[in-house]
Amino acid sequence: AVVLVGDDSASQVYVNNKKKACEAVGIRSVSHVLSGGTTEEALLELIAKLNADKDIHGILVQMPVPKQIDERKVILAIDPKKDVDCFHPVNVGNLHTGGEGFLPCTPAGIIELIKRSGHSIEGKQCVVIGRSNIVGKPVAMLLMQENGTVTICHSRTRNLAEICRGADIIVSAVGKVNTVTADMVKEGAILIDVGMNRNEAGKLCGDVDFENVKEIAGAITPVPGGVGPMTVATLIEKLQHSRKNPEWIGIKKNCKKILRWIPLTFRESQGYSFYIGKIRKNGRKGSVCMKKGALKGIVCLVVIVVIWMAVSFRSKPLSEEGEISLENFVV
Ligand code: NAP
């Protein structure tokens, strides 16, 4: 169940994307859209109902909530077993002690994204910009658990540029345009841009100056099309994974059946640009970013065409007129 209080446009986009992704893989999703004037009591009452509902296995209350509602009370009200966002202190504790439980979607997805793109975190200098409970702190913790050496930066950090220049991996979760510029990035560094901002022209963009930084970076995530859809994909994968631990989240039997059909690489089949765009390793700067999914698609297409041509050549002799005749078709 997704609960949205108020009419924040960014939150509406997040909620709709989560809903669409659930529908795409056969997970029933229930939305509760409440007005911006909703009282704390009314929201807590709804959460209590969702906690008690055996047909609801995950509860996402889209943050931030309006000012009259205490965010902490909301988080504490959600049953930790249904807290798919990993906001509840029980799950946060598990995250920090390496225990079993939900991991927060964006931070967990970032780790997966780096690893699946063929990069190792172990021993790397990792700089996380932002220390929010939602992104900064948990991603720093997960990077450390992957044996990275982590520095957390925030609005009071001195010499941010200098600290970033020493980083092999930079995760920016600030929410400000051009927080990371090309002069702050070491050649070959990995850039994960979590920020969701609008530039002067009103265009969606991240924290990183993508156009200039991509000339230097070893790998970089675009905005839009990077961390955003990856977060939604991670949420769905968590539900898929939980089929192996049904007591953990309690996925319904019929839902499990549908989930079994999702291939592991479903992010690509859904068209999500999950992988980090890789800068071509041809020694030349300024080469374009390329998504692994697209390359795989082209390779598959070429292989299929070659096989089809080989089979056609062997099995379709030409008729006397030199045209392909169906009568000569050898099966
Ligand atoms: P947040 O709670 O506002 O935290 C922002 C952090 O950035 C704070 O820790 C703040 O430091 C730090 N900061 C602010 N200005 C800074 C500066 N000039 N230099 C260094 N650090 C600075 O934000 P959030 O919830 O973590 O989200 C961050 C961004 O990620 C937002 O744009 C949000 O929309 C986006 N986001 C995207 C996704 C996704 O799925 N794509 C998911 C979550 C969030 P202080 O602590 O000192 O104030």
CSV table of C-alpha atoms and ligand atoms in Angstrom, one decimal:
chain,number,residue,atom,x,y,z
A,1,ALA,CA,0.0,0.0,0.0
A,2,VAL,CA,1.2,3.5,-0.9
A,3,VAL,CA,0.1,6.4,1.2
A,4,LEU,CA,0.6,9.9,-0.2
A,5,VAL,CA,-0.4,13.0,1.9
A,6,GLY,CA,-0.6,16.3,0.1
A,7,ASP,CA,0.0,17.2,-3.6
A,8,ASP,CA,3.8,17.4,-3.8
A,9,SER,CA,4.4,16.9,-7.5
A,10,ALA,CA,7.7,15.0,-7.1
A,11,SER,CA,6.1,12.7,-4.6
A,12,GLN,CA,3.2,12.0,-7.0
A,13,VAL,CA,5.7,11.0,-9.7
A,14,TYR,CA,7.5,8.6,-7.2
A,15,VAL,CA,4.2,7.1,-6.1
A,16,ASN,CA,2.9,6.7,-9.7
A,17,ASN,CA,6.2,5.0,-10.8
A,18,LYS,CA,6.1,2.6,-7.9
A,19,LYS,CA,2.5,1.8,-8.7
A,20,LYS,CA,3.1,1.2,-12.4
A,21,ALA,CA,6.1,-1.0,-11.6
A,22,CYS,CA,4.0,-3.1,-9.2
A,23,GLU,CA,1.3,-3.5,-11.9
A,24,ALA,CA,3.9,-4.5,-14.5
A,25,VAL,CA,5.0,-7.5,-12.4
A,26,GLY,CA,1.6,-8.5,-11.0
A,27,ILE,CA,1.9,-7.1,-7.5
A,28,ARG,CA,-1.5,-5.6,-6.4
A,29,SER,CA,-0.9,-2.0,-5.3
A,30,VAL,CA,-3.4,0.0,-3.3
A,31,SER,CA,-3.0,3.8,-3.2
A,32,HIS,CA,-4.3,6.1,-0.4
A,33,VAL,CA,-4.1,9.7,-1.5
A,34,LEU,CA,-4.9,12.0,1.4
A,35,SER,CA,-5.4,15.8,1.3
A,36,GLY,CA,-2.6,18.1,2.5
A,37,GLY,CA,-4.7,19.0,5.5
A,38,THR,CA,-5.0,15.5,6.9
A,39,THR,CA,-4.4,15.3,10.6
A,40,GLU,CA,-1.8,13.1,12.3
A,41,GLU,CA,-4.5,11.1,14.0
A,42,ALA,CA,-6.2,10.3,10.7
A,43,LEU,CA,-2.9,9.2,9.1
A,44,LEU,CA,-1.9,7.0,12.2
A,45,GLU,CA,-5.4,5.4,12.1
A,46,LEU,CA,-4.9,4.5,8.4
A,47,ILE,CA,-1.5,3.0,9.1
A,48,ALA,CA,-3.0,1.0,12.0
A,49,LYS,CA,-5.6,-0.4,9.6
A,50,LEU,CA,-2.9,-1.3,6.9
A,51,ASN,CA,-0.8,-3.0,9.6
A,52,ALA,CA,-3.8,-5.2,10.6
A,53,ASP,CA,-4.7,-6.0,7.0
A,54,LYS,CA,-3.4,-9.5,6.1
A,55,ASP,CA,-3.6,-8.7,2.4
A,56,ILE,CA,-1.2,-5.8,2.7
A,57,HIS,CA,2.5,-6.8,2.8
A,58,GLY,CA,4.3,-3.6,2.4
A,59,ILE,CA,3.5,0.0,3.5
A,60,LEU,CA,5.1,3.0,1.8
A,61,VAL,CA,4.3,6.4,3.3
A,62,GLN,CA,5.7,8.9,0.9
A,63,MET,CA,8.0,11.4,2.7
A,64,PRO,CA,8.0,14.3,3.4
A,65,VAL,CA,4.6,14.6,5.1
A,66,PRO,CA,2.9,18.0,5.7
A,67,LYS,CA,4.2,20.0,8.7
A,68,GLN,CA,1.2,19.2,11.0
A,69,ILE,CA,2.2,15.6,11.0
A,70,ASP,CA,5.2,14.3,13.1
A,71,GLU,CA,7.3,12.2,10.6
A,72,ARG,CA,8.8,10.2,13.4
A,73,LYS,CA,5.5,9.1,14.8
A,74,VAL,CA,4.5,8.0,11.4
A,75,ILE,CA,7.6,5.9,11.0
A,76,LEU,CA,7.2,4.3,14.4
A,77,ALA,CA,3.6,3.5,13.6
A,78,ILE,CA,4.5,1.2,10.6
A,79,ASP,CA,4.9,-2.5,11.4
A,80,PRO,CA,8.6,-3.1,10.9
A,81,LYS,CA,7.7,-6.3,8.9
A,82,LYS,CA,5.8,-4.1,6.4
A,83,ASP,CA,8.3,-1.3,6.4
A,84,VAL,CA,9.7,-1.8,2.8
A,85,ASP,CA,11.4,1.6,2.9
A,86,CYS,CA,13.5,0.7,6.0
A,87,PHE,CA,12.6,3.8,8.0
A,88,HIS,CA,11.6,2.1,11.2
A,89,PRO,CA,14.3,2.1,13.9
A,90,VAL,CA,14.2,-1.8,14.1
A,91,ASN,CA,15.1,-2.0,10.4
A,92,VAL,CA,17.6,0.8,10.7
A,93,GLY,CA,19.2,-1.1,13.6
A,94,ASN,CA,19.3,-4.2,11.5
A,95,LEU,CA,20.9,-2.3,8.6
A,96,HIS,CA,23.7,-1.0,11.0
A,97,THR,CA,24.3,-4.4,12.6
A,98,GLY,CA,24.1,-6.3,9.4
A,99,GLY,CA,21.0,-8.2,10.5
A,100,GLU,CA,18.2,-9.7,8.4
A,101,GLY,CA,15.5,-7.3,7.3
A,102,PHE,CA,14.5,-4.7,4.8
A,103,LEU,CA,17.2,-2.5,3.3
A,104,PRO,CA,16.3,1.0,2.1
A,105,CYS,CA,15.7,0.9,-1.7
A,106,THR,CA,17.8,3.7,-3.0
A,107,PRO,CA,21.0,2.9,-1.0
A,108,ALA,CA,20.7,-0.9,-1.5
A,109,GLY,CA,20.1,-0.3,-5.2
A,110,ILE,CA,23.2,2.0,-5.5
A,111,ILE,CA,25.4,-0.8,-4.1
A,112,GLU,CA,23.9,-3.3,-6.5
A,113,LEU,CA,24.3,-0.9,-9.4
A,114,ILE,CA,28.0,-0.4,-8.7
A,115,LYS,CA,28.6,-4.1,-8.4
A,116,ARG,CA,26.5,-5.2,-11.4
A,117,SER,CA,28.4,-2.6,-13.5
A,118,GLY,CA,31.6,-4.6,-12.7
A,119,HIS,CA,33.1,-2.2,-10.2
A,120,SER,CA,34.5,-3.3,-6.8
A,121,ILE,CA,33.9,-1.2,-3.7
A,122,GLU,CA,36.5,-2.9,-1.5
A,123,GLY,CA,39.3,-0.6,-0.5
A,124,LYS,CA,38.0,2.3,-2.5
A,125,GLN,CA,37.8,5.9,-1.2
A,126,CYS,CA,34.0,6.6,-1.2
A,127,VAL,CA,32.6,10.1,-0.6
A,128,VAL,CA,28.9,10.4,0.2
A,129,ILE,CA,27.5,14.0,0.0
A,130,GLY,CA,24.4,14.3,2.2
A,131,ARG,CA,23.7,12.7,5.6
A,132,SER,CA,19.9,12.2,5.5
A,133,ASN,CA,18.4,9.2,7.1
A,134,ILE,CA,16.8,8.2,3.8
A,135,VAL,CA,19.9,8.2,1.5
A,136,GLY,CA,23.2,9.6,2.9
A,137,LYS,CA,23.6,7.7,6.1
A,138,PRO,CA,22.4,4.3,4.9
A,139,VAL,CA,24.4,4.4,1.7
A,140,ALA,CA,27.5,5.3,3.7
A,141,MET,CA,26.8,2.3,6.0
A,142,LEU,CA,26.3,-0.1,3.1
A,143,LEU,CA,29.5,1.2,1.3
A,144,MET,CA,31.4,0.6,4.5
A,145,GLN,CA,29.9,-2.9,4.8
A,146,GLU,CA,31.3,-3.5,1.3
A,147,ASN,CA,34.7,-2.6,2.7
A,148,GLY,CA,34.9,0.9,1.2
A,149,THR,CA,36.6,3.7,3.1
A,150,VAL,CA,33.8,6.2,3.5
A,151,THR,CA,33.8,10.0,4.1
A,152,ILE,CA,30.4,11.6,4.7
A,153,CYS,CA,30.0,15.2,3.7
A,154,HIS,CA,27.2,17.7,4.5
A,155,SER,CA,26.4,21.4,4.4
A,156,ARG,CA,29.0,22.2,7.0
A,157,THR,CA,31.8,20.3,5.4
A,158,ARG,CA,34.9,22.4,4.6
A,159,ASN,CA,36.8,21.8,1.4
A,160,LEU,CA,34.2,19.6,-0.3
A,161,ALA,CA,35.9,19.9,-3.6
A,162,GLU,CA,39.2,18.7,-2.2
A,163,ILE,CA,37.6,15.7,-0.4
A,164,CYS,CA,35.8,14.7,-3.6
A,165,ARG,CA,39.0,14.9,-5.7
A,166,GLY,CA,40.4,12.1,-3.7
A,167,ALA,CA,37.3,9.9,-4.2
A,168,ASP,CA,37.1,6.7,-6.3
A,169,ILE,CA,33.3,6.6,-5.8
A,170,ILE,CA,31.1,9.7,-5.2
A,171,VAL,CA,27.5,9.4,-4.2
A,172,SER,CA,25.7,12.8,-4.2
A,173,ALA,CA,22.4,13.0,-2.4
A,174,VAL,CA,22.0,16.7,-1.8
A,175,GLY,CA,19.2,18.1,-4.0
A,176,LYS,CA,21.1,21.0,-5.4
A,177,VAL,CA,22.1,21.6,-9.1
A,178,ASN,CA,25.8,21.6,-9.8
A,179,THR,CA,26.9,20.4,-6.3
A,180,VAL,CA,29.5,18.3,-8.1
A,181,THR,CA,31.4,19.9,-10.9
A,182,ALA,CA,34.2,18.6,-13.2
A,183,ASP,CA,37.0,20.2,-11.2
A,184,MET,CA,35.9,18.2,-8.2
A,185,VAL,CA,36.2,14.8,-9.9
A,186,LYS,CA,39.2,12.5,-10.2
A,187,GLU,CA,39.8,10.9,-13.7
A,188,GLY,CA,38.0,7.5,-13.8
A,189,ALA,CA,35.9,8.1,-10.7
A,190,ILE,CA,32.4,6.5,-10.4
A,191,LEU,CA,29.6,9.1,-9.9
A,192,ILE,CA,26.2,8.1,-8.5
A,193,ASP,CA,23.8,11.0,-8.8
A,194,VAL,CA,20.8,10.7,-6.4
A,195,GLY,CA,19.7,14.3,-6.6
A,196,MET,CA,16.4,15.2,-8.3
A,197,ASN,CA,16.3,18.9,-9.2
A,198,ARG,CA,15.0,21.3,-11.8
A,199,ASN,CA,17.5,23.5,-13.6
A,200,GLU,CA,16.9,27.1,-14.6
A,201,ALA,CA,15.1,25.9,-17.7
A,202,GLY,CA,12.8,23.8,-15.6
A,203,LYS,CA,14.4,20.6,-16.8
A,204,LEU,CA,14.9,17.6,-14.5
A,205,CYS,CA,18.5,17.2,-13.5
A,206,GLY,CA,20.7,15.8,-10.8
A,207,ASP,CA,23.3,17.2,-8.4
A,208,VAL,CA,26.2,16.5,-10.8
A,209,ASP,CA,27.1,18.6,-13.8
A,210,PHE,CA,26.6,15.6,-16.0
A,211,GLU,CA,27.8,17.0,-19.4
A,212,ASN,CA,31.2,18.1,-18.1
A,213,VAL,CA,31.8,15.4,-15.5
A,214,LYS,CA,31.1,12.5,-18.0
A,215,GLU,CA,34.3,13.6,-19.8
A,216,ILE,CA,36.3,12.7,-16.7
A,217,ALA,CA,34.3,10.0,-14.9
A,218,GLY,CA,34.8,6.3,-15.4
A,219,ALA,CA,31.1,5.7,-15.0
A,220,ILE,CA,28.2,8.1,-14.2
A,221,THR,CA,24.5,7.7,-13.7
A,222,PRO,CA,22.2,10.1,-15.7
A,223,VAL,CA,19.3,12.1,-14.3
A,224,PRO,CA,16.6,11.2,-15.3
A,225,GLY,CA,17.0,7.5,-16.1
A,226,GLY,CA,19.5,6.5,-13.4
A,227,VAL,CA,19.0,6.2,-9.7
A,228,GLY,CA,15.2,7.0,-9.9
A,229,PRO,CA,14.0,4.0,-11.9
A,230,MET,CA,16.7,1.9,-10.2
A,231,THR,CA,15.1,2.7,-6.9
A,232,VAL,CA,11.7,1.5,-8.2
A,233,ALA,CA,13.3,-1.6,-9.7
A,234,THR,CA,15.0,-2.4,-6.3
A,235,LEU,CA,11.7,-2.1,-4.5
A,236,ILE,CA,10.1,-4.7,-6.9
A,237,GLU,CA,13.2,-6.9,-6.6
A,238,LYS,CA,12.9,-6.9,-2.8
A,239,LEU,CA,9.4,-8.2,-3.1
A,240,GLN,CA,10.5,-10.8,-5.7
A,241,HIS,CA,13.4,-11.8,-3.4
A,242,SER,CA,11.0,-12.1,-0.4
A,243,ARG,CA,9.2,-15.0,-2.1
A,244,LYS,CA,12.1,-17.0,-0.7
A,245,ASN,CA,11.3,-15.7,2.7
A,246,PRO,CA,7.5,-15.7,2.7
A,247,GLU,CA,7.2,-15.4,6.5
A,248,TRP,CA,9.3,-12.2,6.2
A,249,ILE,CA,6.9,-10.2,4.1
A,250,GLY,CA,4.1,-12.7,3.5
A,251,ILE,CA,3.7,-12.6,-0.3
A,252,LYS,CA,0.4,-14.2,-1.3
A,253,LYS,CA,0.6,-17.6,-3.1
A,254,ASN,CA,-0.8,-16.4,-6.4
A,255,CYS,CA,1.5,-13.4,-6.3
A,256,LYS,CA,4.5,-15.6,-5.8
A,257,LYS,CA,3.6,-17.5,-9.0
A,258,ILE,CA,3.6,-14.3,-11.0
A,259,LEU,CA,6.9,-13.2,-9.4
A,260,ARG,CA,8.6,-16.4,-10.4
A,261,TRP,CA,8.3,-15.4,-14.0
A,262,ILE,CA,10.3,-12.2,-13.6
A,263,PRO,CA,13.7,-12.8,-15.1
A,264,LEU,CA,16.6,-11.6,-13.0
A,265,THR,CA,17.5,-9.1,-15.6
A,266,PHE,CA,14.0,-7.6,-15.7
A,267,ARG,CA,15.2,-4.1,-15.3
A,268,GLU,CA,16.5,-4.2,-18.8
A,269,SER,CA,13.3,-5.8,-20.2
A,270,GLN,CA,11.3,-3.1,-18.5
A,271,GLY,CA,13.5,-0.5,-20.2
A,272,TYR,CA,15.1,0.8,-17.0
A,273,SER,CA,18.5,2.2,-17.5
A,274,PHE,CA,19.7,0.3,-14.4
A,275,TYR,CA,23.3,0.1,-15.4
A,276,ILE,CA,25.8,2.9,-15.0
A,277,GLY,CA,26.5,4.4,-18.5
A,278,LYS,CA,30.1,3.4,-19.2
A,279,ILE,CA,32.5,5.8,-20.8
A,280,ARG,CA,34.2,3.9,-23.6
A,281,LYS,CA,37.7,2.7,-22.6
A,282,ASN,CA,39.3,3.7,-25.9
A,283,GLY,CA,41.7,6.2,-24.3
A,284,ARG,CA,39.8,9.1,-25.8
A,285,LYS,CA,38.0,11.5,-23.6
A,286,GLY,CA,34.6,12.8,-24.6
A,287,SER,CA,33.2,9.5,-25.8
A,288,VAL,CA,29.6,8.9,-25.3
A,289,CYS,CA,27.8,7.1,-22.5
A,290,MET,CA,26.5,3.7,-23.4
A,291,LYS,CA,24.0,1.6,-21.6
A,292,LYS,CA,24.9,-2.1,-21.2
A,293,GLY,CA,21.3,-3.1,-22.0
A,294,ALA,CA,21.5,-1.5,-25.4
A,295,LEU,CA,24.8,-3.2,-26.3
A,296,LYS,CA,23.4,-6.6,-25.2
A,297,GLY,CA,20.3,-6.0,-27.4
A,298,ILE,CA,22.5,-5.2,-30.5
A,299,VAL,CA,24.7,-8.2,-29.9
A,300,CYS,CA,21.6,-10.5,-29.5
A,301,LEU,CA,20.1,-9.1,-32.7
A,302,VAL,CA,23.3,-9.6,-34.7
A,303,VAL,CA,23.6,-13.2,-33.4
A,304,ILE,CA,20.0,-13.9,-34.3
A,305,VAL,CA,20.4,-12.5,-37.8
A,306,VAL,CA,23.6,-14.5,-38.4
A,307,ILE,CA,21.9,-17.8,-37.2
A,308,TRP,CA,18.9,-17.0,-39.3
A,309,MET,CA,21.0,-16.4,-42.4
A,310,ALA,CA,23.1,-19.5,-41.8
A,311,VAL,CA,19.9,-21.7,-41.4
A,312,SER,CA,18.3,-20.0,-44.5
A,313,PHE,CA,21.4,-20.6,-46.6
A,314,ARG,CA,21.5,-24.3,-45.7
A,315,SER,CA,17.8,-25.0,-45.9
A,316,LYS,CA,16.6,-22.9,-48.8
A,317,PRO,CA,18.2,-23.9,-52.1
A,318,LEU,CA,17.5,-21.6,-55.0
A,319,SER,CA,15.0,-22.6,-57.7
A,320,GLU,CA,16.2,-22.8,-61.3
A,321,GLU,CA,15.1,-19.2,-61.8
A,322,GLY,CA,17.4,-18.2,-59.0
A,323,GLU,CA,14.5,-17.3,-56.7
A,324,ILE,CA,13.8,-18.7,-53.3
A,325,SER,CA,11.0,-21.3,-53.7
A,326,LEU,CA,8.9,-22.5,-50.8
A,327,GLU,CA,8.7,-25.9,-52.4
A,328,ASN,CA,12.4,-26.4,-52.0
A,329,PHE,CA,12.2,-25.5,-48.3
A,330,VAL,CA,14.0,-28.3,-46.4
A,331,VAL,CA,12.9,-28.6,-42.8
B,1,NAP,P1,17.8,16.0,2.5
B,1,NAP,O1,17.2,15.2,3.6
B,1,NAP,O2,17.4,17.3,2.2
B,1,NAP,O3,19.4,16.0,2.7
B,1,NAP,C1,20.3,16.7,1.9
B,1,NAP,C2,21.7,16.6,2.5
B,1,NAP,O4,22.5,17.4,1.7
B,1,NAP,C3,21.8,17.1,3.9
B,1,NAP,O5,22.5,16.2,4.7
B,1,NAP,C4,22.6,18.4,3.8
B,1,NAP,O6,23.5,18.7,4.8
B,1,NAP,C5,23.4,18.1,2.5
B,1,NAP,N1,23.7,19.4,1.9
B,1,NAP,C6,22.9,20.5,1.6
B,1,NAP,N2,23.6,21.4,0.9
B,1,NAP,C7,24.9,20.9,0.8
B,1,NAP,C8,26.1,21.5,0.3
B,1,NAP,N3,26.1,22.7,-0.3
B,1,NAP,N4,27.2,20.7,0.3
B,1,NAP,C9,27.2,19.5,0.9
B,1,NAP,N5,26.1,18.9,1.4
B,1,NAP,C10,25.0,19.7,1.4
B,1,NAP,O7,17.7,15.2,1.1
B,1,NAP,P2,17.5,13.6,0.8
B,1,NAP,O8,16.2,13.1,1.2
B,1,NAP,O9,18.7,12.8,1.2
B,1,NAP,O10,17.5,13.6,-0.8
B,1,NAP,C11,18.6,14.2,-1.5
B,1,NAP,C12,18.2,14.3,-3.0
B,1,NAP,O11,18.0,13.0,-3.5
B,1,NAP,C13,17.0,15.1,-3.3
B,1,NAP,O12,17.1,15.8,-4.5
B,1,NAP,C14,15.9,14.0,-3.4
B,1,NAP,O13,14.8,14.4,-4.3
B,1,NAP,C15,16.7,12.9,-4.1
B,1,NAP,N6,16.2,11.6,-3.9
B,1,NAP,C16,16.1,10.8,-5.0
B,1,NAP,C17,15.7,9.5,-4.8
B,1,NAP,C18,15.5,8.7,-6.1
B,1,NAP,O14,15.0,7.6,-6.0
B,1,NAP,N7,16.0,9.1,-7.2
B,1,NAP,C19,15.4,8.9,-3.6
B,1,NAP,C20,15.6,9.8,-2.5
B,1,NAP,C21,16.0,11.1,-2.6
B,1,NAP,P3,23.0,19.0,6.3
B,1,NAP,O15,22.6,17.7,6.9
B,1,NAP,O16,24.1,19.7,7.0
B,1,NAP,O17,21.8,19.9,6.2
